[in-house]
Coordinates of C-alpha atoms in Angstrom, one line a residue:
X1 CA 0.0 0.0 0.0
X2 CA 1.9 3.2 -1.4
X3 CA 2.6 6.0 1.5
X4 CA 0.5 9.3 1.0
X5 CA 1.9 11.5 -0.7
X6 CA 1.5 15.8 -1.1
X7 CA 0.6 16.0 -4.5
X8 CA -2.3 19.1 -6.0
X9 CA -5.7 17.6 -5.3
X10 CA -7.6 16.9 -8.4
X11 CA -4.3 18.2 -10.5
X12 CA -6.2 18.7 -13.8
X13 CA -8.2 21.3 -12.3
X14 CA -6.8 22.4 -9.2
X15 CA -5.6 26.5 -9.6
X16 CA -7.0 26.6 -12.9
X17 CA -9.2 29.7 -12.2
X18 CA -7.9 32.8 -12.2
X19 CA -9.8 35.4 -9.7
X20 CA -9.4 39.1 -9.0
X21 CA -7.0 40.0 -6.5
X22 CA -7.9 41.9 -3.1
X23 CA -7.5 45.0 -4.3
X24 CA -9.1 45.5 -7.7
X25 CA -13.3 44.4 -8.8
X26 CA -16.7 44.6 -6.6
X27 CA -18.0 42.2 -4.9
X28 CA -20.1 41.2 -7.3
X29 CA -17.2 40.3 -9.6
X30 CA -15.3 38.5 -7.1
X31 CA -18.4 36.8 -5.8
X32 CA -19.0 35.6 -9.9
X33 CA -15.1 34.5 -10.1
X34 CA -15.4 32.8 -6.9
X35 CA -18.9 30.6 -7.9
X36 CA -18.6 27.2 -8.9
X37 CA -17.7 24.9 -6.7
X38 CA -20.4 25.4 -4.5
X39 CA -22.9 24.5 -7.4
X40 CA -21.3 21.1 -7.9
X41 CA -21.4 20.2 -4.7
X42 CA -25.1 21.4 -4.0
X43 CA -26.3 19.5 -7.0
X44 CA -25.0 16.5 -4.8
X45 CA -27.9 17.4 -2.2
X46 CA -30.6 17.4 -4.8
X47 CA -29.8 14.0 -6.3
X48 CA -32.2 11.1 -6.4
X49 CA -31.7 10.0 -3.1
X50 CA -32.9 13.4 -2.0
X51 CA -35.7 13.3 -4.0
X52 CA -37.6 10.2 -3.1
X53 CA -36.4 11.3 0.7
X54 CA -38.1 14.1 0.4
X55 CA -41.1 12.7 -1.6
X56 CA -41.4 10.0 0.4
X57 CA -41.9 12.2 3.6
X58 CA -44.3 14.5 2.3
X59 CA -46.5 11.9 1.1
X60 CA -46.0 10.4 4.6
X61 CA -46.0 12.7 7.2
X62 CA -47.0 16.4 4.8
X63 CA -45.0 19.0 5.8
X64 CA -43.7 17.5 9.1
X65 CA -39.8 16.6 8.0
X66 CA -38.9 20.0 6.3
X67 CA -38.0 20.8 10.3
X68 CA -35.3 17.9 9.4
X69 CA -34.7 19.3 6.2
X70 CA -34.0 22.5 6.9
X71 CA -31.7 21.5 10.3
X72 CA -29.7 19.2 7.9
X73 CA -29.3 21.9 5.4
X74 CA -28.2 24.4 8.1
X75 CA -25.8 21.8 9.4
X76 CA -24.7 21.3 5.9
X77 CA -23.3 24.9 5.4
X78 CA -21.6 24.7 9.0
X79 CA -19.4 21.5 7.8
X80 CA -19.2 22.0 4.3
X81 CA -17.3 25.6 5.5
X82 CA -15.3 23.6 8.0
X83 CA -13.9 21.5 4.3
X84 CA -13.8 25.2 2.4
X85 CA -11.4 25.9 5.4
X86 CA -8.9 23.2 5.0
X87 CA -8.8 23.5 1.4
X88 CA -7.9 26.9 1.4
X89 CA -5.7 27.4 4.1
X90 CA -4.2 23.6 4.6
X91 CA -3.8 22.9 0.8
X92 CA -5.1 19.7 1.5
X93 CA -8.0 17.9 0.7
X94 CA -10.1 15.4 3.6
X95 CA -8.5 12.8 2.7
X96 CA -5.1 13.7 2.0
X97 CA -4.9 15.7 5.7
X98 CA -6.5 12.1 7.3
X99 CA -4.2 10.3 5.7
X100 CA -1.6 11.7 6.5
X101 CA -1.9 11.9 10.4
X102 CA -3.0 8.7 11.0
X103 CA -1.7 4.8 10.7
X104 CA -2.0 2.3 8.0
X105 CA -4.7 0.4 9.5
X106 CA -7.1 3.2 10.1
X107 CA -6.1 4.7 6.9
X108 CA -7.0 1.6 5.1
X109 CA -10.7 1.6 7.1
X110 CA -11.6 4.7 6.4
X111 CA -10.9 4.5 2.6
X112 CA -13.0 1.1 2.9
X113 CA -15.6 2.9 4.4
X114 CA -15.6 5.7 2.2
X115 CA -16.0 3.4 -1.1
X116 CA -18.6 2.3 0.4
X117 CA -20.3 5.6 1.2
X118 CA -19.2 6.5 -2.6
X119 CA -21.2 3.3 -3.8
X120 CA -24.1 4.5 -2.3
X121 CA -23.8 7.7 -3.8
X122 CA -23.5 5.8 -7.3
X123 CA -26.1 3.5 -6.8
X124 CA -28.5 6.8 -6.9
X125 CA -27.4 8.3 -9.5
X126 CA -27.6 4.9 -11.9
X127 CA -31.3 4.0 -10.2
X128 CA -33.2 7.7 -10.6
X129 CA -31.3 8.0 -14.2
X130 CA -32.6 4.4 -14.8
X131 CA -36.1 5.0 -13.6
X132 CA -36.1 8.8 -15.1
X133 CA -35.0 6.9 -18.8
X134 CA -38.5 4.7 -18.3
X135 CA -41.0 7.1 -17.5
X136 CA -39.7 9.2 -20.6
X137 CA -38.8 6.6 -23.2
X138 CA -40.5 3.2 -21.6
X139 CA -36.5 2.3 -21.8
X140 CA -36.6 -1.3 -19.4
X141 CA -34.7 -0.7 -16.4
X142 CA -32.2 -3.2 -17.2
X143 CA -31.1 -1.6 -19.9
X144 CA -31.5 1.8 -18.4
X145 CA -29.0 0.7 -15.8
X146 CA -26.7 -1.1 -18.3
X147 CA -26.7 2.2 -20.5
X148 CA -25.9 4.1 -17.2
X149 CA -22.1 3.0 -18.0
X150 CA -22.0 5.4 -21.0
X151 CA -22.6 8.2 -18.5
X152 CA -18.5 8.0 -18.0
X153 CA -17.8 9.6 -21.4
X154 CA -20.5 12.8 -20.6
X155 CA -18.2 13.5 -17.7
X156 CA -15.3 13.1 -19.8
X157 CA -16.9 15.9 -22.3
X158 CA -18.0 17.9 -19.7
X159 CA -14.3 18.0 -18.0
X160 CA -12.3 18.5 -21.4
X161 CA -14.8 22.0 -21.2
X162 CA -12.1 23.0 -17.8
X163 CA -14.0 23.0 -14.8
X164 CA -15.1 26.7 -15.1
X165 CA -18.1 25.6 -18.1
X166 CA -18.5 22.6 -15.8
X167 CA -19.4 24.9 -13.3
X168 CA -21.8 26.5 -15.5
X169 CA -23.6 23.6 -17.1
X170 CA -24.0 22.5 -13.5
X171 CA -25.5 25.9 -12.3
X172 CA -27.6 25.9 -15.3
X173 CA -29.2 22.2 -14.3
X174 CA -29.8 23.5 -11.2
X175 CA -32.0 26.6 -12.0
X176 CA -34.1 23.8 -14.6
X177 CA -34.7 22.1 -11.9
X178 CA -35.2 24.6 -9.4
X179 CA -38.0 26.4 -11.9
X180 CA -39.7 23.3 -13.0
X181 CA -40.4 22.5 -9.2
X182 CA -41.4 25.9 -8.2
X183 CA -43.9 25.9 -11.1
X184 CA -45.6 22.6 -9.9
X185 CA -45.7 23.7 -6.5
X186 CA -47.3 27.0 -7.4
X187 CA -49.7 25.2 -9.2
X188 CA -50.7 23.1 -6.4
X189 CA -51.3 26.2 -4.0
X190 CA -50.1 24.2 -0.8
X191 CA -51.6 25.5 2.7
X192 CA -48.7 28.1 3.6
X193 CA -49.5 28.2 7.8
X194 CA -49.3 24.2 7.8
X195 CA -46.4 24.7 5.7
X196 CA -44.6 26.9 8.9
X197 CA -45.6 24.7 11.1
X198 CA -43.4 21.8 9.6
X199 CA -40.3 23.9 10.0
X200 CA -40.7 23.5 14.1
X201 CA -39.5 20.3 15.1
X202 CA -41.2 18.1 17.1
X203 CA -40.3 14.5 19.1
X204 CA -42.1 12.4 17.2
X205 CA -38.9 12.5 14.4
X206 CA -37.2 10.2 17.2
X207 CA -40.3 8.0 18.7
X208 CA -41.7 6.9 15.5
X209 CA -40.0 4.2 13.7
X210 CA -41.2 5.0 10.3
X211 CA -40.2 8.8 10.4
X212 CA -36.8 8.5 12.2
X213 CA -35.9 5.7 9.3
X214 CA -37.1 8.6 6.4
X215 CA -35.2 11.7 9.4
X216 CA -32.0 9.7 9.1
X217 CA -32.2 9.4 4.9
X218 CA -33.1 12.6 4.6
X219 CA -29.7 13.8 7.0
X220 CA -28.2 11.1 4.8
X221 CA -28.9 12.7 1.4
X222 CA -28.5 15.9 2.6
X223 CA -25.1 15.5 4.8
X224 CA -22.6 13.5 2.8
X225 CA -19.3 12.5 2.6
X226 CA -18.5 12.9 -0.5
X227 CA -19.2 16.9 -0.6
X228 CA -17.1 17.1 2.2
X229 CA -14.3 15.4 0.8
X230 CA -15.4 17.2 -2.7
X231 CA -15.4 21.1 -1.1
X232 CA -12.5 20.6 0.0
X233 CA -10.6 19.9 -2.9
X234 CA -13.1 22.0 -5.5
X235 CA -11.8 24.9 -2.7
X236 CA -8.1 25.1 -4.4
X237 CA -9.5 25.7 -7.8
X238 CA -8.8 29.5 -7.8
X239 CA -5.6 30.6 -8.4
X240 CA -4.6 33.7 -6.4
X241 CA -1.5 34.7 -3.8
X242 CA -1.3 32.0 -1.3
X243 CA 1.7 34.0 0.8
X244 CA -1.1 36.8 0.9
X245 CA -3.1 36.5 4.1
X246 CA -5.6 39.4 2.8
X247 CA -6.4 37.4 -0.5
X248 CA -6.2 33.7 1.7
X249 CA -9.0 35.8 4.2
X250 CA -10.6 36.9 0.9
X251 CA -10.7 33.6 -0.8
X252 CA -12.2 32.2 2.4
X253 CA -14.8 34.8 2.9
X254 CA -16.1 34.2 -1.1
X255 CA -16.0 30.8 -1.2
X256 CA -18.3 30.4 2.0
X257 CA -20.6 32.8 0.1
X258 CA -20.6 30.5 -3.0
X259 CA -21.1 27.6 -0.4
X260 CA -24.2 29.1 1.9
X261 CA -25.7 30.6 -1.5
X262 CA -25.9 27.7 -3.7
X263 CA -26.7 25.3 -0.1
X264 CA -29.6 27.3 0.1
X265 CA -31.0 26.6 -3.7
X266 CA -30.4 22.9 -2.8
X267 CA -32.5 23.5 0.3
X268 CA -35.6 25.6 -1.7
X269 CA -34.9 22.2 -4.2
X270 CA -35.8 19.9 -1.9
X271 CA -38.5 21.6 0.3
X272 CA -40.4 22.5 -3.1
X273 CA -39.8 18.5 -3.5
X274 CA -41.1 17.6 0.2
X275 CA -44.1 20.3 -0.6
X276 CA -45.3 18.8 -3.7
X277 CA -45.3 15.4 -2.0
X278 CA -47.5 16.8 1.0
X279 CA -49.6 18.8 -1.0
X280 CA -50.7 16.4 -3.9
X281 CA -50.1 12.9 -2.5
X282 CA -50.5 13.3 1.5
X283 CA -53.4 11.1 2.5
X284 CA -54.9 10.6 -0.8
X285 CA -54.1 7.4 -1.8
X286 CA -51.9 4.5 -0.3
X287 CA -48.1 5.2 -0.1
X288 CA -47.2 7.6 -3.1
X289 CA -43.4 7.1 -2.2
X290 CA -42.1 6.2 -5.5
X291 CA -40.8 7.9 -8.8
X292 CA -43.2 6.2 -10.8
X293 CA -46.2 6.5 -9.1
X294 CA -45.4 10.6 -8.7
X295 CA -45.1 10.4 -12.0
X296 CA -48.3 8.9 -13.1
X297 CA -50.4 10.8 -9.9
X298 CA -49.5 14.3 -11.9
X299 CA -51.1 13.1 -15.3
X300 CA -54.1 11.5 -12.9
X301 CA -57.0 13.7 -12.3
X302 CA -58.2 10.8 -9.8
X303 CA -55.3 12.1 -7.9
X304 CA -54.5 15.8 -8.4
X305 CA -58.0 16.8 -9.5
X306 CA -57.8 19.8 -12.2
X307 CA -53.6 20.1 -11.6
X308 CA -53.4 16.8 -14.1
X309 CA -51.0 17.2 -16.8
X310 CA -48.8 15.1 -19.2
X311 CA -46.6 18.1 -19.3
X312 CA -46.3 18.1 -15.3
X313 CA -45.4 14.7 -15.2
X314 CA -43.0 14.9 -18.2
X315 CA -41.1 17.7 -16.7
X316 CA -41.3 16.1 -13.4
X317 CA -39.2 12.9 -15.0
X318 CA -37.3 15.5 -17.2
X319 CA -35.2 16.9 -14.0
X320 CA -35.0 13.4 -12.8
X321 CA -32.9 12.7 -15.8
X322 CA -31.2 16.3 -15.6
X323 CA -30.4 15.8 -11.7
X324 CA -29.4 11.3 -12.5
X325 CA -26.6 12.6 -14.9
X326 CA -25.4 15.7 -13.0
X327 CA -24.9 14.1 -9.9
X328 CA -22.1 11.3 -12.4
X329 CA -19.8 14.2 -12.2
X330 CA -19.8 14.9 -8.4
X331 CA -19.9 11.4 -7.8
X332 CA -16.2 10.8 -9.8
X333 CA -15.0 13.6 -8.7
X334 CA -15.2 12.3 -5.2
X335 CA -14.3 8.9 -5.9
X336 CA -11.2 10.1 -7.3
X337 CA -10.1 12.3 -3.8
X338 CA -11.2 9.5 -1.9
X339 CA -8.5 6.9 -4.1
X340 CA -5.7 9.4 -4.5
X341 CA -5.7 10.8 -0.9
X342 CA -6.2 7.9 1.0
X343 CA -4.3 4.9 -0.8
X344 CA -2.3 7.3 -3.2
X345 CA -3.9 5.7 -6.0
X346 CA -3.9 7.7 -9.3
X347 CA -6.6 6.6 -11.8
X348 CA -7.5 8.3 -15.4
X349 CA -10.9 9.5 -14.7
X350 CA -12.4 7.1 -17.1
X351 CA -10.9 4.3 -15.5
X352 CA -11.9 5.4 -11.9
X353 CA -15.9 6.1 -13.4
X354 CA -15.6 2.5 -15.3
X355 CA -14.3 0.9 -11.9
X356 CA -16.8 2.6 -9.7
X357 CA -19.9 2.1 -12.0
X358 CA -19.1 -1.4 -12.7
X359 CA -18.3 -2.4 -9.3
X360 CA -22.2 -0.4 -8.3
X361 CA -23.5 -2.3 -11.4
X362 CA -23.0 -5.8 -10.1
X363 CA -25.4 -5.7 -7.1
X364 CA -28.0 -3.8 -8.9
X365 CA -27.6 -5.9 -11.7
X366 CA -28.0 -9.1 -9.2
X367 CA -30.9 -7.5 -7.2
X368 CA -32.8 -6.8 -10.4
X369 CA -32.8 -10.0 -11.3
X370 CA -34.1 -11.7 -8.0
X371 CA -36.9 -8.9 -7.9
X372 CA -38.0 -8.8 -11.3
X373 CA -36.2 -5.1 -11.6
X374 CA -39.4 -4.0 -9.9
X375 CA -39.6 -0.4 -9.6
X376 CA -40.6 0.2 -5.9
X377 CA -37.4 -2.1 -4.5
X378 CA -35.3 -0.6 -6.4
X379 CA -36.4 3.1 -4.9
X380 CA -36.2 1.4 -1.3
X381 CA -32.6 0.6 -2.5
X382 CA -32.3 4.5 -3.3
X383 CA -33.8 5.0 0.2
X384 CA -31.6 2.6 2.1
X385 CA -28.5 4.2 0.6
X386 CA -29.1 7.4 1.6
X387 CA -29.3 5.7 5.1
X388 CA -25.9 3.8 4.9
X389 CA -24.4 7.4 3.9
X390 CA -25.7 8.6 7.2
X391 CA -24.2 6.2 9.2
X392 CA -20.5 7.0 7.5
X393 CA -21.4 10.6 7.9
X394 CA -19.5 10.5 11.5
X395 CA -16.3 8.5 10.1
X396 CA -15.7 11.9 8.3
X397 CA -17.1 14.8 10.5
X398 CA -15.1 13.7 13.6
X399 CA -11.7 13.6 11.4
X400 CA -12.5 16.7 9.7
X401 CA -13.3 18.9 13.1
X402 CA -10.0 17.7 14.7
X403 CA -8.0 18.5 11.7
X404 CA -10.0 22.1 11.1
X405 CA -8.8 22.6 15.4
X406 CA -5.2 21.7 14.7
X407 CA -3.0 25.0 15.1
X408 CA -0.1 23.8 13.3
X409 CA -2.2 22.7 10.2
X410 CA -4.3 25.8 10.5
X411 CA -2.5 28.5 12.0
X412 CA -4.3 31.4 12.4
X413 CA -7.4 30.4 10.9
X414 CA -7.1 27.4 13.8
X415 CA -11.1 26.7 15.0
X416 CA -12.3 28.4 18.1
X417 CA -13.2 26.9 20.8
X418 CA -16.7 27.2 20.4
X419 CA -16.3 25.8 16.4
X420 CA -14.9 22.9 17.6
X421 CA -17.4 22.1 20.3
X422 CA -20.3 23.2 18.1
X423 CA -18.9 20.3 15.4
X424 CA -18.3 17.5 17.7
X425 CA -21.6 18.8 19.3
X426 CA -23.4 18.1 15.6
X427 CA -21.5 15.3 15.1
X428 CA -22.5 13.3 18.1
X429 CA -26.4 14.4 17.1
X430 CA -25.7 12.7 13.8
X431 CA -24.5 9.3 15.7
X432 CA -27.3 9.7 17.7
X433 CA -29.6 9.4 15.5
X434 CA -28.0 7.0 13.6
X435 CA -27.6 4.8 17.0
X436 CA -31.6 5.1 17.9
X437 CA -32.3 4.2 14.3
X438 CA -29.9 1.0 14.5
X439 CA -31.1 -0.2 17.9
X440 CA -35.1 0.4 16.6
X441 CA -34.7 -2.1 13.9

């Protein structure tokens, strides 16, 4: 097992953006040169896992879980500026600074772990682009899934663009999405006061079974891993004075911007999301937890009453598809920090995405066939993932707040005291919850 070594994280596009020094442009400008990264890594919270989460508990339970929606995104921003952080001041990326500090054994876990975690990740994007190819095409899922492995040369095209019109096509798939929601939510006129009331959290989200499992997927798909370890590398992109402590303060103070900013479109995302399933589905019919039966309930005026439309369900499975190949970029951009840092394995991207997908495939593949590719188990599996991220979550949070409170690594930008205990604080309410959810079962 090679030694890690200080190499640039993600070398093809690591300081490839130039951005206006401290003393010249407005903030606008710098606040433009400075976007990006935090639109690739929000697209990661508005993936298919977080979609039939968020579905799923508005069909459920209405507006109840936007409380744990809105705590999870708020948490997100806190951690995700805790990766921004190391990136910018450390040089490092996650896993490079983990590796680094601790031994072989542990190193060798957590990059276990991690795969794992970035399976999950990959198993979402292959289902919802899977199911999203059926509901517009009537494409079987088998081959949907098989045809998934193409998805490795879109990255390809989309990173031979440099990262900065990556950036863009990214941002753009976000504001599709984001517009397509809003206009089915402002169709379906939801009840704004019950709407408030789903923001205050209440004890039930630990008592009842049914909502802690959907509480901990929805942290899962909202909190994970691989943005952390993503940030932080996606952080070193811009190119500007490092020796400068003004333009390292000012790098900082724009990237957190781009961060909260584009955090907060993934959190509107997935409320609209949670909204439209407590509006249209909540205590109308059965369980309306899946893709496909969304689908099909917004072309149903059994369902929706005079808000049926083809056109609503189309666009519906349209941003499914947008959202299934968007997230394939994230996803191998992680999976690459993840090898390099930890095991100081260097892959061609293509090879990394055709390890990865394959290696996700098999399972799926297997699964498929003992259920009949059925739709509903395979959105469970969605589900279920987003639960397994949750329970890595901690295996990268408690490394990441140590390294972020380390004065020699940090130096002036070190954690203060009450940083530190606020993310170990956070961090043990994440195990928590994970814990309760593993001792229910």
């Amino acid at each position: 097992m090679p030694e890690p070594q200080r190499h640039k994280s993600l070398d093809e596009v690591n300081e490839s953006v130039n951005v206006p020094s401290v003393y010249e442009a407005s903030f606008f400008q710098k606040f433009l040169a400075y976007s990006g990264p935090g639109a690739l890594v929000a697209v990661g919270y508005m993936d298919p896992g977080n979609w039939l989460t968020s579905l799923a508990g508005g069909s459920q339970y209405r507006y109840q879980l936007l409380a744990v929606l809105v705590i999870a995104i708020l948490v997100a921003m806190f951690m995700q500026s805790l990766a921004i952080k190391l990136g910018v001041v450390a040089r490092q990326d996650l896993a490079q600074a983990i590796a680094i500090q601790v031994p072989l054994p542990v190193r060798i876990t957590l990059w276990l772990l991690n795969e794992v975690a970035m399976m999950a990740t990959d198993l979402t994007g292959v289902v919802g682009t899977a199911i999203a190819l059926k509901l517009l095409i009537d494409l079987p899922l088998l081959y949907g899934i098989l045809l998934t492995v193409a998805d490795v040369l879109i990255v390809l095209l989309f990173l031979r663009f440099g990262i900065r019109r990556v950036e863009f096509i990214v941002l753009s798939a976000i504001l599709i999405v984001g517009i397509i929601f809003a206009i089915e939510v402002v169709r379906a006129r939801p009840a704004l006061p019950a709407i408030l009331r789903g923001v205050i959290p209440t004890t039930s989200l630990l008592t009842n079974h049914a909502k802690l499992i959907l509480s901990v997927g929805i942290i899962g798909a909202t909190i994970m891993p691989h943005n952390l370890y993503l940030h932080s590398s996606l952080a070193q992109s811009r190119r500007y004075d490092h020796n400068n402590p003004a333009q390292v303060n000012e790098a900082l103070r724009f990237a957190k911007w781009d961060s909260n900013v584009h955090l907060a479109a993934a959190l509107i995302v997935n409320a609209l999301l949670l909204i439209l399933g407590g509006t249209l589905f909540f205590g109308k019919t059965g369980q309306l937890t899946s893709l496909q039966t969304v689908y099909e309930g917004l072309k149903s005026s059994a369902i929706v009453g005079n808000l049926a439309s083809p056109i609503m369900s189309w666009l519906f499975a349209f941003a499914l598809l947008i959202t299934g190949l968007i997230s394939s970029i994230t996803s191998t951009l992680s999976g690459q920090i993840v090898m390099e840092g930890y095991i100081n394995l260097r892959l061609p991207l293509w090879q990394r995405r055709l390890l990865t997908r394959f290696v996700t495939l098999i399972p799926i593949v297997i699964i498929g066939f003992v259920v009949g590719f059925n739709d509903r188990t395979f959105e469970h599996l969605i589900v279920y993932a987003q639960v397994v991220l949750s329970i890595a979550l901690p295996f990268t949070l408690f490394p990441m707040v140590a390294l972020t409170s380390q004065s020699r690594l940090m130096g002036e930008h070190v954690n203060r005291w009450w940083v530190t205990v606020l993310g170990y604080a956070l961090t043990a309410v994440i195990t928590g919850f994970n814990l309760q959810l593993l001792f229910s079962l």
